[in-house]
Coordinates of C-alpha atoms in Angstrom, one line a residue:
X1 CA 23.7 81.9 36.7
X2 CA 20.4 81.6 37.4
X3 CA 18.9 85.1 37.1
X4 CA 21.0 85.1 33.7
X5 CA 18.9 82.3 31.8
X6 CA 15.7 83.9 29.9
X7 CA 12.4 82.7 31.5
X8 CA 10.2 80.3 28.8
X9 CA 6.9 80.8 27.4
X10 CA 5.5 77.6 29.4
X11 CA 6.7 80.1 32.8
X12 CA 4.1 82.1 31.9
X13 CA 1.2 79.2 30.9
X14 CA -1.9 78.2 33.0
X15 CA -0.8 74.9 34.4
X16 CA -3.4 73.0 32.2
X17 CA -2.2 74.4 29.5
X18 CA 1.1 72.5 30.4
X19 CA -0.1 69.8 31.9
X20 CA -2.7 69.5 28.9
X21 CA 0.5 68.3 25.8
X22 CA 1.6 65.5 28.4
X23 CA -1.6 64.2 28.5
X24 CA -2.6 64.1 24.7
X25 CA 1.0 62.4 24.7
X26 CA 0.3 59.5 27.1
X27 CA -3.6 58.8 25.4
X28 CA -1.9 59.0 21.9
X29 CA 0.7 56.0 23.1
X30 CA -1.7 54.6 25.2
X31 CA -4.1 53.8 22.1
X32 CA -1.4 52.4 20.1
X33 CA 0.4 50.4 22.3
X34 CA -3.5 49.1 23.3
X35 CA -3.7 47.5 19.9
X36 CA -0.1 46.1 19.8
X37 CA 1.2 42.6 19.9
X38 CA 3.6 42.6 23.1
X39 CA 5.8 39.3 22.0
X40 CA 6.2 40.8 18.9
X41 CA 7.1 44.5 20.6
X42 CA 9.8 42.4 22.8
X43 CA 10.7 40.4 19.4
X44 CA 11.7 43.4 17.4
X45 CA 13.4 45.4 20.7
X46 CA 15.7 42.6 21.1
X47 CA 16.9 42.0 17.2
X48 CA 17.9 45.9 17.2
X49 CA 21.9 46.4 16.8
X50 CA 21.6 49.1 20.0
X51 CA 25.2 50.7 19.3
X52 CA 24.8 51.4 15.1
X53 CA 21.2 52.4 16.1
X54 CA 22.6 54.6 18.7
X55 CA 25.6 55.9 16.5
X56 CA 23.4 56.7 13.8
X57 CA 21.4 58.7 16.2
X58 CA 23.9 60.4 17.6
X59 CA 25.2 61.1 13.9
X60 CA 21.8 62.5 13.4
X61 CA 21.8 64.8 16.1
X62 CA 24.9 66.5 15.5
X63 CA 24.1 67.2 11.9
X64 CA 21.0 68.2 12.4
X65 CA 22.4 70.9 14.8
X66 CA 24.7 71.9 12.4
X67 CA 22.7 72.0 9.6
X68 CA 19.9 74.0 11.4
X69 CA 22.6 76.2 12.7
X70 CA 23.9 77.0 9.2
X71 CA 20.3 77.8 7.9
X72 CA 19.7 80.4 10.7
X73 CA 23.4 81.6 11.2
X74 CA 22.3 83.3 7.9
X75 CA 19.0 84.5 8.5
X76 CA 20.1 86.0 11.5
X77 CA 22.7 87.5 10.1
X78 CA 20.6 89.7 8.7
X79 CA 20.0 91.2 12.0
X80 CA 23.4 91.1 14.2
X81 CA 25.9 91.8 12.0
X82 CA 29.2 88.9 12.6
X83 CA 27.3 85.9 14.2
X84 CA 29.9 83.9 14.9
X85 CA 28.6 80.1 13.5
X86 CA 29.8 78.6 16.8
X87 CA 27.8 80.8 19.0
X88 CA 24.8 80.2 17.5
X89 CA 25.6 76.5 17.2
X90 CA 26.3 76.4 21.4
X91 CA 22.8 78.6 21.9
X92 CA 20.8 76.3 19.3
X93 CA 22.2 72.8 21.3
X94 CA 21.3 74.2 24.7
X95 CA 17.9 75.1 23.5
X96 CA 17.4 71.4 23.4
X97 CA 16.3 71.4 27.1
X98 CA 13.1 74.2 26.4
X99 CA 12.4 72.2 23.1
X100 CA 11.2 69.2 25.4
X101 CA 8.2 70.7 25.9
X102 CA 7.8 71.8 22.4
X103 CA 9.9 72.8 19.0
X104 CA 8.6 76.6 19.6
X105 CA 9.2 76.7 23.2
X106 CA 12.6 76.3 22.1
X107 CA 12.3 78.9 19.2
X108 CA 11.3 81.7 21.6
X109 CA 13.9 80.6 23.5
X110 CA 16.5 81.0 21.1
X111 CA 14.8 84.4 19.8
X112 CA 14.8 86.0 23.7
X113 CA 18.4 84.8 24.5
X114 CA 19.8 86.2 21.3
X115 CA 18.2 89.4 21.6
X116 CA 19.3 89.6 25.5
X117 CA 22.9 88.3 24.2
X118 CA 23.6 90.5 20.8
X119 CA 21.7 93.8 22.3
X120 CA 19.0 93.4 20.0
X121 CA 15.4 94.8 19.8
X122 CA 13.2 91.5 21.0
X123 CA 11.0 92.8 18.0
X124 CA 13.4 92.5 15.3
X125 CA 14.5 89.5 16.3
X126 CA 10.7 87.9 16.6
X127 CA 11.1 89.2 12.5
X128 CA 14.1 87.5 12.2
X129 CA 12.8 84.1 13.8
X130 CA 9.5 84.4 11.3
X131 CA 12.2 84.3 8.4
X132 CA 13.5 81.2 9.9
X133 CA 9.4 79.9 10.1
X134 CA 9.3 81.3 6.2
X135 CA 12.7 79.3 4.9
X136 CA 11.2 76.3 6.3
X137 CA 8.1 76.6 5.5
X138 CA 9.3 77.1 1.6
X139 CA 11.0 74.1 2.0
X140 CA 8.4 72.2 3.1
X141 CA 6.1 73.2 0.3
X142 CA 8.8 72.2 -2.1
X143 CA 9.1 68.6 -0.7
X144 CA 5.4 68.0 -0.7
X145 CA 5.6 69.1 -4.7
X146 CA 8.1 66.8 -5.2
X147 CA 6.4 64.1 -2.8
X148 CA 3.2 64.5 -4.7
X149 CA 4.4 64.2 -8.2
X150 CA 6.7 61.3 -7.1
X151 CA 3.7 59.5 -5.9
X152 CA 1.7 60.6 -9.1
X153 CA -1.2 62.1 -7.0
X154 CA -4.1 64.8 -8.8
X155 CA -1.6 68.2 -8.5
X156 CA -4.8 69.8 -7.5
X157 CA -3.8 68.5 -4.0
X158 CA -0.8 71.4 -4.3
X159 CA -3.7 74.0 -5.1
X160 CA -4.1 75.6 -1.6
X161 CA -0.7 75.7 -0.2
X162 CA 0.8 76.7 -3.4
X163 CA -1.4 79.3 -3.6
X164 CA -0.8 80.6 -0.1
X165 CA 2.5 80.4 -1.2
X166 CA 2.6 82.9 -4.5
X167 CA 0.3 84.7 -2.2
X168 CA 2.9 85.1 0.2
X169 CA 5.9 86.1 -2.2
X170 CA 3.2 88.8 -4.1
X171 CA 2.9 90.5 -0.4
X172 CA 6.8 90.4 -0.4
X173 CA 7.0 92.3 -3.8
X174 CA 3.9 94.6 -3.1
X175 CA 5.9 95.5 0.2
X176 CA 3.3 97.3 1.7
X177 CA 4.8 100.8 3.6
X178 CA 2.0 99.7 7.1
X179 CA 3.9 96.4 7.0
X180 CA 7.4 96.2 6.1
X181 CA 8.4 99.3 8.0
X182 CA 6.9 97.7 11.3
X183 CA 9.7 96.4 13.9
X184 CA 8.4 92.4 14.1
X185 CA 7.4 92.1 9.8
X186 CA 10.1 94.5 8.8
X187 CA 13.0 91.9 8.7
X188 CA 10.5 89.6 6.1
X189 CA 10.3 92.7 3.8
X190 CA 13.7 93.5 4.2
X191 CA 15.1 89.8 2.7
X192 CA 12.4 90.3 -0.5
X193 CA 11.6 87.6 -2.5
X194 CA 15.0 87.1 -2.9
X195 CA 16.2 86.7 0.4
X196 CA 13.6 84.5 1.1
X197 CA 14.6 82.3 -2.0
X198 CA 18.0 82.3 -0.8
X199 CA 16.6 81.3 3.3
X200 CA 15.2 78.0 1.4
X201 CA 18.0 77.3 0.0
X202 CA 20.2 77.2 3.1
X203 CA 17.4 75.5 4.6
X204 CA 17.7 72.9 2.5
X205 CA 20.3 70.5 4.0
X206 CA 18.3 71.0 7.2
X207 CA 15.3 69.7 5.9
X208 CA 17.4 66.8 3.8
X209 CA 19.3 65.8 7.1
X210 CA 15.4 65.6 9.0
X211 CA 13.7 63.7 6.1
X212 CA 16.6 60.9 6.4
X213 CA 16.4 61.2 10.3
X214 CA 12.8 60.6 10.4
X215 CA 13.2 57.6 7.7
X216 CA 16.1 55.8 8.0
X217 CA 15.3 54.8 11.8
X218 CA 12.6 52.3 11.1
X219 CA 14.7 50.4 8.9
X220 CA 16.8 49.0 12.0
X221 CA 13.3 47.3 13.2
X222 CA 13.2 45.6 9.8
X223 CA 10.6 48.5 8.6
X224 CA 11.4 48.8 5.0
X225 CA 9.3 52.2 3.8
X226 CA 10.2 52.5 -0.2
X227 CA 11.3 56.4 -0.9
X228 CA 8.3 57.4 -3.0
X229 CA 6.3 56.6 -0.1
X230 CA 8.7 58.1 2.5
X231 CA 8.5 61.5 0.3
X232 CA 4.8 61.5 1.1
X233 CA 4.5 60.9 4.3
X234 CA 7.5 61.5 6.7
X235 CA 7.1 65.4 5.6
X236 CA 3.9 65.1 7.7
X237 CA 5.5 63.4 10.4
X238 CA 8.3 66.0 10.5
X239 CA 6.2 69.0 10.8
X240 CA 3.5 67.1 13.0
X241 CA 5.7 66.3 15.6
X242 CA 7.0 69.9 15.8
X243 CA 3.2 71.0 16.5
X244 CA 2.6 72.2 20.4
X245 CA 0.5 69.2 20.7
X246 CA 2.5 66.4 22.8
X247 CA 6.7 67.0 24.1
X248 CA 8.6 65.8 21.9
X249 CA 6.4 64.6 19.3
X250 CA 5.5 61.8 21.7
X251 CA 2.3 60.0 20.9
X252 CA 2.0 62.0 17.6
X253 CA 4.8 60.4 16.2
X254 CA 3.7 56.4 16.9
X255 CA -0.1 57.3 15.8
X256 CA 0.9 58.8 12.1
X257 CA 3.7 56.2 11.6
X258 CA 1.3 53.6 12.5
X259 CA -1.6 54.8 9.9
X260 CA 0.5 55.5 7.1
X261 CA 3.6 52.4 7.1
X262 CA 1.8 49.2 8.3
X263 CA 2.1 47.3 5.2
X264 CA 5.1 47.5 4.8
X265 CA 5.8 45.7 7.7
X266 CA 6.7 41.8 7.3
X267 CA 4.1 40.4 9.9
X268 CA 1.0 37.5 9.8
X269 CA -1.4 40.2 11.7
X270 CA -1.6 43.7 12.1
X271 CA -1.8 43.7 16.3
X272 CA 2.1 42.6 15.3
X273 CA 2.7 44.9 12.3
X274 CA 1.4 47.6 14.6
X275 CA 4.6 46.4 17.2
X276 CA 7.0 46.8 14.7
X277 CA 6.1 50.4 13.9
X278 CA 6.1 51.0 17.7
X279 CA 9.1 49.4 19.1
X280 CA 10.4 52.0 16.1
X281 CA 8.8 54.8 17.2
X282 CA 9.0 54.9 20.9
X283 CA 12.9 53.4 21.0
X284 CA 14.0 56.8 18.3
X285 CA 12.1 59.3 20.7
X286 CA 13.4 57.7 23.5
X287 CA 16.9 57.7 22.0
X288 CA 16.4 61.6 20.7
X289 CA 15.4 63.0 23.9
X290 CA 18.7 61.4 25.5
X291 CA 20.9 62.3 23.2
X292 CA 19.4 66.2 23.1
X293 CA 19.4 66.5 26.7
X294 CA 22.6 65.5 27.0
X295 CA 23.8 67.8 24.1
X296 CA 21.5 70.7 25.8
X297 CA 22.7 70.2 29.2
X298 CA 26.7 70.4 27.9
X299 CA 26.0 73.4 26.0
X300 CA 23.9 75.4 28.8
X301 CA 26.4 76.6 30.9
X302 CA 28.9 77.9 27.7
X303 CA 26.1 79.4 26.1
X304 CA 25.2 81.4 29.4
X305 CA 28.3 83.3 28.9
X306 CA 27.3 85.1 25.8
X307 CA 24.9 86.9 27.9
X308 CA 25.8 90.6 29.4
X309 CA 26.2 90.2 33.1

């Protein structure tokens, strides 16, 4: 079974360049837990109600599986005709184990074993997995409109990436012939401005599932973040942590959460405020990783049997 599973992108890396996200990750916690109070990090591991915590984690998980799954079930779609949901659903939960490393470890992954499984042109499918980038890229874009109006910031902060957007969607309508008929862009021209439109749309649960994944966690450490202020900042932390700069988001995570939520932690200094937000921080990516690699390591060996052999 061995020979059948598709080699990684970090199989291929300089060993720095491997070696180089772990150690970003352990200077990143090592500078936040420097500044922390460790009574108060004890204190707010101990008041946690472990099994909700862990239910609602677990909860989290699973929907965000399925939610992702439904999102790119129908961009890929596009490509292999009858993708069954399951299938993709069994290949997305074992790419949980390549995703340690990083989220686009995992998405070539996903884009090499589906092209091995389905038959498919590798370049096609690369196409098919920049849809999937484009949909939630949209998405993203959208929330930060909606985070930056919420929070009554100057809407010249939308300026660039709005532009790049309608940039973006003109180059969809233009459609030029060099471009849409190559093998790896040809699947963006192919879904049009409407396809695209209908990507986010799909998206969107995905992303709504995320935002309250990434939120609702502090709250069992007694971090109260209001939603206006959640809508500007946990969209960072979501596509932060998905950035090939630590495994996991590990580091990343506890540094932004840390710049952006200490006041509204109830504490008498900010050495303990500063706990609070990483007793949070480390016990959800410690919690994620488990509950992924278990899900990825149940789903590794049934997803193997979609290949040829």
């Amino acid at each position: 079974m061995a020979d059948d599973q598709p080699r990684t992108l970090s199989s291929t890396q300089p060993a720095w360049r491997r070696v180089l996200p772990i150690v970003i990750a352990i200077g990143l916690m090592a500078f936040v837990l420097a500044r922390v109070d460790w009574p108060s990090f004890t204190a707010r591991l101990l008041v946690v109600r472990y099994p909700a915590f862990l239910a609602f984690m677990a909860v989290f998980v699973v929907a965000l599986l399925s939610a992702d799954t439904l999102a790119t079930v129908y961009v890929y779609r596009r490509t292999i005709k009858g993708l069954a949901f399951r299938d993709f659903w069994i290949v997305r939960g074992a790419s949980y184990l390549p995703s340690m490393l990083n989220h686009h470890v995992g998405q070539a992954w996903i884009t090499y074993f589906v092209a091995r499984a389905y038959g498919v042109d590798l370049r096609r499918m690369v196409g098919a997995t920049l849809l999937v980038y484009a949909s939630w890229g949209g998405c993203v874009l959208a929330l930060a409109c909606v985070a930056v109006l919420a929070a009554g910031l100057p809407a010249g902060w939308l300026a660039l990436p709005l532009g790049a957007g309608f940039g973006y969607l003109i180059l969809l309508g233009v459609k030029p012939a060099r471009l849409a008929k190559g093998r790896v862009l040809g699947p963006l021209f192919d879904a049009g401005i409407q396809g695209h439109l209908v990507a986010m749309a799909m998206r969107a649960p995905h992303l709504l599932v995320l935002f309250l994944g990434t939120w609702l966690p502090f709250w069992f450490f007694g971090v109260e973040i209001p939603l206006v202020t959640a809508l500007v900042y946990v969209p960072v932390i979501m596509v932060a942590v998905t950035l090939p700069i630590t495994p996991q988001g590990f580091g990343t995570r506890d540094a932004l959460a840390a710049a952006f939520f200490q006041s509204f932690v109830v504490a008498s200094s900010d050495d303990q405020r500063l706990a609070a937000l990483a007793a949070a921080t480390a016990t959800t990516a410690v919690a994620l990783v488990g509950i992924e690699a278990i899900i990825g390591l149940a789903l590794l060996r049934r997803a193997s049997r979609l290949l040829p052999h």
